[in-house]
Coordinates of C-alpha atoms and ligand atoms in Angstrom, one line a residue:
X153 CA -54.8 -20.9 51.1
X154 CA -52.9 -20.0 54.3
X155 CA -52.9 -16.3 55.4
X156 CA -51.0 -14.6 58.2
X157 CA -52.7 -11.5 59.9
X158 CA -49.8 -9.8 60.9
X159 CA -49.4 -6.6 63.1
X160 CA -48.8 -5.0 66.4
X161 CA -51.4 -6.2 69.2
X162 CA -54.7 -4.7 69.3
X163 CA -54.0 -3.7 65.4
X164 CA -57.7 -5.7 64.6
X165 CA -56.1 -9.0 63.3
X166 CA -58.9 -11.0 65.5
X167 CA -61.7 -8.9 64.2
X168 CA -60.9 -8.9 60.6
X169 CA -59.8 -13.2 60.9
X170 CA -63.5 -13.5 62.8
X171 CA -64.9 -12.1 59.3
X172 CA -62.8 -14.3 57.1
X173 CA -64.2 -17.2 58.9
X174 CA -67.4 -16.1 57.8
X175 CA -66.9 -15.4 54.1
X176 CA -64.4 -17.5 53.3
X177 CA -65.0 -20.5 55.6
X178 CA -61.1 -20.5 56.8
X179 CA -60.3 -21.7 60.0
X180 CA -58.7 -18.9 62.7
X181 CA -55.3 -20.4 64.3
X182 CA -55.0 -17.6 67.6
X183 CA -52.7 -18.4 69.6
X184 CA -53.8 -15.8 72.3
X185 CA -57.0 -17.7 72.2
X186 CA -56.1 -20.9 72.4
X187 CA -54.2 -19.7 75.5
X188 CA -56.8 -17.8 76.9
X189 CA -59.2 -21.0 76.6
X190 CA -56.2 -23.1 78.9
X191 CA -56.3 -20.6 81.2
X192 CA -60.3 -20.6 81.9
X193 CA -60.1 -24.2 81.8
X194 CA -57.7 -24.6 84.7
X195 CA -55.3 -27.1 83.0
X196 CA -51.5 -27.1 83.7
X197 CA -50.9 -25.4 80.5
X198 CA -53.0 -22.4 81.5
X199 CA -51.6 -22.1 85.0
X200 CA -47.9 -22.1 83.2
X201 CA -49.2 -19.0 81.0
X202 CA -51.0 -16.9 83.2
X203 CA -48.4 -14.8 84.8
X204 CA -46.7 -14.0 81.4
X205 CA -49.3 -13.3 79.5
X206 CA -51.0 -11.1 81.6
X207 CA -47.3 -9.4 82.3
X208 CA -47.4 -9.2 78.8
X209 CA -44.7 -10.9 77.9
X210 CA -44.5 -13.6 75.2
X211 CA -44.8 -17.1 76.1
X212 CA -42.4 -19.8 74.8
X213 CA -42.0 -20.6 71.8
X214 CA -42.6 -24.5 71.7
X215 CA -45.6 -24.3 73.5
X216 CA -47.1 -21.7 70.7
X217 CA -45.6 -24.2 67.9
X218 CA -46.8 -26.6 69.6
X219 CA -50.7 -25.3 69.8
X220 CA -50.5 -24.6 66.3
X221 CA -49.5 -27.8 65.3
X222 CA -52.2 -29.7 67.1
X223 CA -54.5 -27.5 64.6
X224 CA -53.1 -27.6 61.5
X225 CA -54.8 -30.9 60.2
X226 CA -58.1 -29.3 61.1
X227 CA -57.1 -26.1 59.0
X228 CA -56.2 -27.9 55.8
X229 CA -59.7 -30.0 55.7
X230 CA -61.1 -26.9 55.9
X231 CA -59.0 -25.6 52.9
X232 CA -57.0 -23.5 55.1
X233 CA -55.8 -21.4 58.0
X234 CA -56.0 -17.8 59.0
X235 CA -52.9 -17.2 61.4
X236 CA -53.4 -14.7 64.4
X237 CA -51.0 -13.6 66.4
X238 CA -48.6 -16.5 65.4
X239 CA -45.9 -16.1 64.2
X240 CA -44.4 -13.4 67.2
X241 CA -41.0 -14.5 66.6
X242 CA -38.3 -15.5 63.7
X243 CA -38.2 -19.3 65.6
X244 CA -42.1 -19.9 64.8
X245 CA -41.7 -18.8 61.7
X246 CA -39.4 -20.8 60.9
X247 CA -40.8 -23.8 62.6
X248 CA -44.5 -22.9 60.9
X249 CA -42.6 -23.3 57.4
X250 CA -41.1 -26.5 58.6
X251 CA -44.5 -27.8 59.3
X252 CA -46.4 -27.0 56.7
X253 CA -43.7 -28.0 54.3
X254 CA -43.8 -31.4 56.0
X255 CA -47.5 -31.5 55.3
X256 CA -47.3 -30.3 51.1
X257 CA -48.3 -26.8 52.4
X258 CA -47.0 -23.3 52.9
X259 CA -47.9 -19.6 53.6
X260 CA -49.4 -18.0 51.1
X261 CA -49.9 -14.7 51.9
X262 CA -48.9 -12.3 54.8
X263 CA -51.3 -9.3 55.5
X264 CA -49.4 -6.4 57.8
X265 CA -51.9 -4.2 59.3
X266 CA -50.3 -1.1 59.7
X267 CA -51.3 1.0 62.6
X268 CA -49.8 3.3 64.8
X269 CA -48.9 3.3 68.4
X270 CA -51.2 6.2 69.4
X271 CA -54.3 4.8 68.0
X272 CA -53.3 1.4 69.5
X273 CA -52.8 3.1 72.9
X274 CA -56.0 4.9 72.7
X275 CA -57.6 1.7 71.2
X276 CA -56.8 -0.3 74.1
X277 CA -57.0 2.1 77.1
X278 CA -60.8 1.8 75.7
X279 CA -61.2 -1.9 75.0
X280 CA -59.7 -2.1 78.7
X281 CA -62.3 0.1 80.1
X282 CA -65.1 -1.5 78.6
X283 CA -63.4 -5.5 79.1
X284 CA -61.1 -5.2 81.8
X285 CA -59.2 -7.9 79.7
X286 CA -56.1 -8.0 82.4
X287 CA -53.1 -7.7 79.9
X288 CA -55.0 -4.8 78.2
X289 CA -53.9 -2.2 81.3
X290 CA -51.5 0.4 80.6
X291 CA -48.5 -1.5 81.7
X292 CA -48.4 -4.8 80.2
X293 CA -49.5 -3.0 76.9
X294 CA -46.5 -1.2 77.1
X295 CA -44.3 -4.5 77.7
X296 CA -47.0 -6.5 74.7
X297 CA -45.5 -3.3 72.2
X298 CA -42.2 -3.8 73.0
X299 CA -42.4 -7.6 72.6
X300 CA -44.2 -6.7 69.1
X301 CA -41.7 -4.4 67.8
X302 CA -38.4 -6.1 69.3
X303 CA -39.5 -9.7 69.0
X304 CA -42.1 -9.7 65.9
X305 CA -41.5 -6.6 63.6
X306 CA -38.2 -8.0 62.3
X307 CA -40.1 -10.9 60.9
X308 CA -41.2 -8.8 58.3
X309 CA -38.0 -8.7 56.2
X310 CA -38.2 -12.6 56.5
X311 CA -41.5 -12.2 54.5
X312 CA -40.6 -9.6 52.5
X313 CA -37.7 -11.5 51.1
X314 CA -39.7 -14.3 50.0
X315 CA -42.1 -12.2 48.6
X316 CA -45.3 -13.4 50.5
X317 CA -45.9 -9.5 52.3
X318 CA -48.6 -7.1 51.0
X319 CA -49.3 -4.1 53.5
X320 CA -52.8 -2.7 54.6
X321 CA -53.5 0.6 56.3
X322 CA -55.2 -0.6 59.7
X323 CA -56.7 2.8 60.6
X324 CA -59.2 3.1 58.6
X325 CA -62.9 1.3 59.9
X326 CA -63.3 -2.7 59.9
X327 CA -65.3 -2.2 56.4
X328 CA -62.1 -0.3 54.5
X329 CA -59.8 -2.6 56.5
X330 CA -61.4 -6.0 55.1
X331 CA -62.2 -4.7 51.9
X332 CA -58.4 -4.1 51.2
X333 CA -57.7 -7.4 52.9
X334 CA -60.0 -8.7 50.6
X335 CA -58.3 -7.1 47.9
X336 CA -54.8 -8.7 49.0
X337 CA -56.4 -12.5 49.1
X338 CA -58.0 -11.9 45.6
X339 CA -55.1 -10.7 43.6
X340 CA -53.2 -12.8 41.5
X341 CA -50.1 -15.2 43.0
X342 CA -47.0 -16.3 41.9
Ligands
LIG682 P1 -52.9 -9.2 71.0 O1 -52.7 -9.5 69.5 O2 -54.0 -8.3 71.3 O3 -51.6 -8.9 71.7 P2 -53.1 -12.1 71.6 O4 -54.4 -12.6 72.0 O5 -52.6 -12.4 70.2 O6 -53.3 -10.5 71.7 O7 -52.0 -12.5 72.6 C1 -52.1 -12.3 74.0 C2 -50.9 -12.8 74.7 O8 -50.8 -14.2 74.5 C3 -49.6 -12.3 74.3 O9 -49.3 -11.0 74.9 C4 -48.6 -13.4 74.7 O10 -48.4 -13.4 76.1 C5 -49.4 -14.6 74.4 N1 -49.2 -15.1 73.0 C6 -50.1 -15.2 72.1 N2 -49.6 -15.7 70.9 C7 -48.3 -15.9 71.2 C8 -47.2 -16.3 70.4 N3 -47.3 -16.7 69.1 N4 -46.0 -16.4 71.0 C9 -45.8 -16.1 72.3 N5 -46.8 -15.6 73.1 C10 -48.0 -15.5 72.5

C-alpha cells in the first residue's frame, strides 16, 4: 500500500503520516525531512539546499527523486510507503510512477487535505512563533504557497484522471482529520 499525503504546506500531512506510522507500521518518505536532516548534518547536499529552502523555493527535482529512491527498498519491506511532501511537481510524479513501476509497485491512493490559505497563514505565523523554523516566516511562506499552488496543485488532475484522488477536509482537529483518512485507506479499491 503506497499513499500520497497531498496538500498545501503546513496543511498537517507530517502530523497525520507520523500517526500512520504508528497504526499502520508504514514507513514516512518526507522529503522536507530528509532535507532538513542534510542540512544539520553539514554534508554537500545540505549546504546546496539551504538557501532555497529556507527562501522557500522548491529544490530540484532530481535531487528530491533522487532521496526518494534511495528509500523506496526500505518502504516496500515494510509493506509500504507514506509520501509527504513528494510529489511537488508533474516531473516527480512522473518519475515516482516510473520507479515504482520498475519495482512491481504503484500508488495506490492519494489523500488531498484540503485547507485554506487563512488557516494555513494563521497556522504557521503560530508554528513560527513557537519554532522559529526559518522558512516558516511570513515571507518565504508566501513564496512555499505559491510554489504549492503553481507548481503542485495542478498535479491533482494527473491523479484525478487515473482515479487514485479521494479529498479530506483538513480543518477540522488531527482526530476528525485521521479518522476520515482512515476512512479513505479502508475503503474498497479497484
Ligand atoms: P511543508 O510541507 O510544510 O512546506 P516540507 O518539509 O515538506 O514542508 O518542505 C520544506 C521545503 O523543502 C520546501 O519548501 C522545499 O524547499 C523543500 N522540499 C521538500 N520536498 C520537496 C520536493 N518534493 N521538491 C522540491 N522541494 C522540496
Amino acid at each position: 500500500m503506497n499513499l500520497i499525503l497531498f496538500g498545501p504546506p503546513a496543511a498537517g500531512k507530517g502530523t497525520q503520516a507520523k500517526r500512520l506510522v504508528e497504526t499502520r507500521k508504514m514507513v514516512q518518505l518526507s522529503t522536507g525531512d530528509m532535507l532538513r536532516a542534510a542540512i544539520a548534518s553539514g554534508s554537500e547536499l545540505g549546504k546546496r539546499v539551504s538557501g532555497i529552502m529556507e527562501r522557500g523555493e522548491l529544490v530540484s527535482d532530481a535531487i528530491v527523486v533522487e532521496l526518494i529512491e534511495q528509500r523506496l527498498p526500505e518502504a516496500e519491506a515494510a509493506g509500504g510507503a507514506i509520501f509527504d511532501g513528494f510529489p511537488r511537481t508533474l516531473a516527480q510524479a512522473e518519475a515516482l510512477d516510473r520507479m515504482l513501476e520498475h519495482r512491481g509497485s504503484r500508488i495506490d491512493l492519494v489523500v488531498r487535505l484540503k485547507v485554506d490559505d487563512d488557516a494555513l497563514m494563521q497556522r504557521v505565523a503560530g508554528r513560527f512563533a513557537e519554532s522559529g523554523r526559518p522558512d516558516d516566516n511570513p515571507d518565504s511562506f508566501k513564496v512555499r504557497l505559491d510554489a504549492y499552488n503553481t507548481q503542485t496543485a495542478p498535479l491533482l488532475p494527473y491523479y484525478r484522471d487515473h482515479r487514485k484522488l479521494v479529498e479530506v477536509d483538513g480543518m477540522g482537529s488531527i482526530e476528525t482529520v485521521a479518522s476520515a483518512i482512515d476512512k479513505a485507506l479502508d475503503a474498497p479499491r479497484a
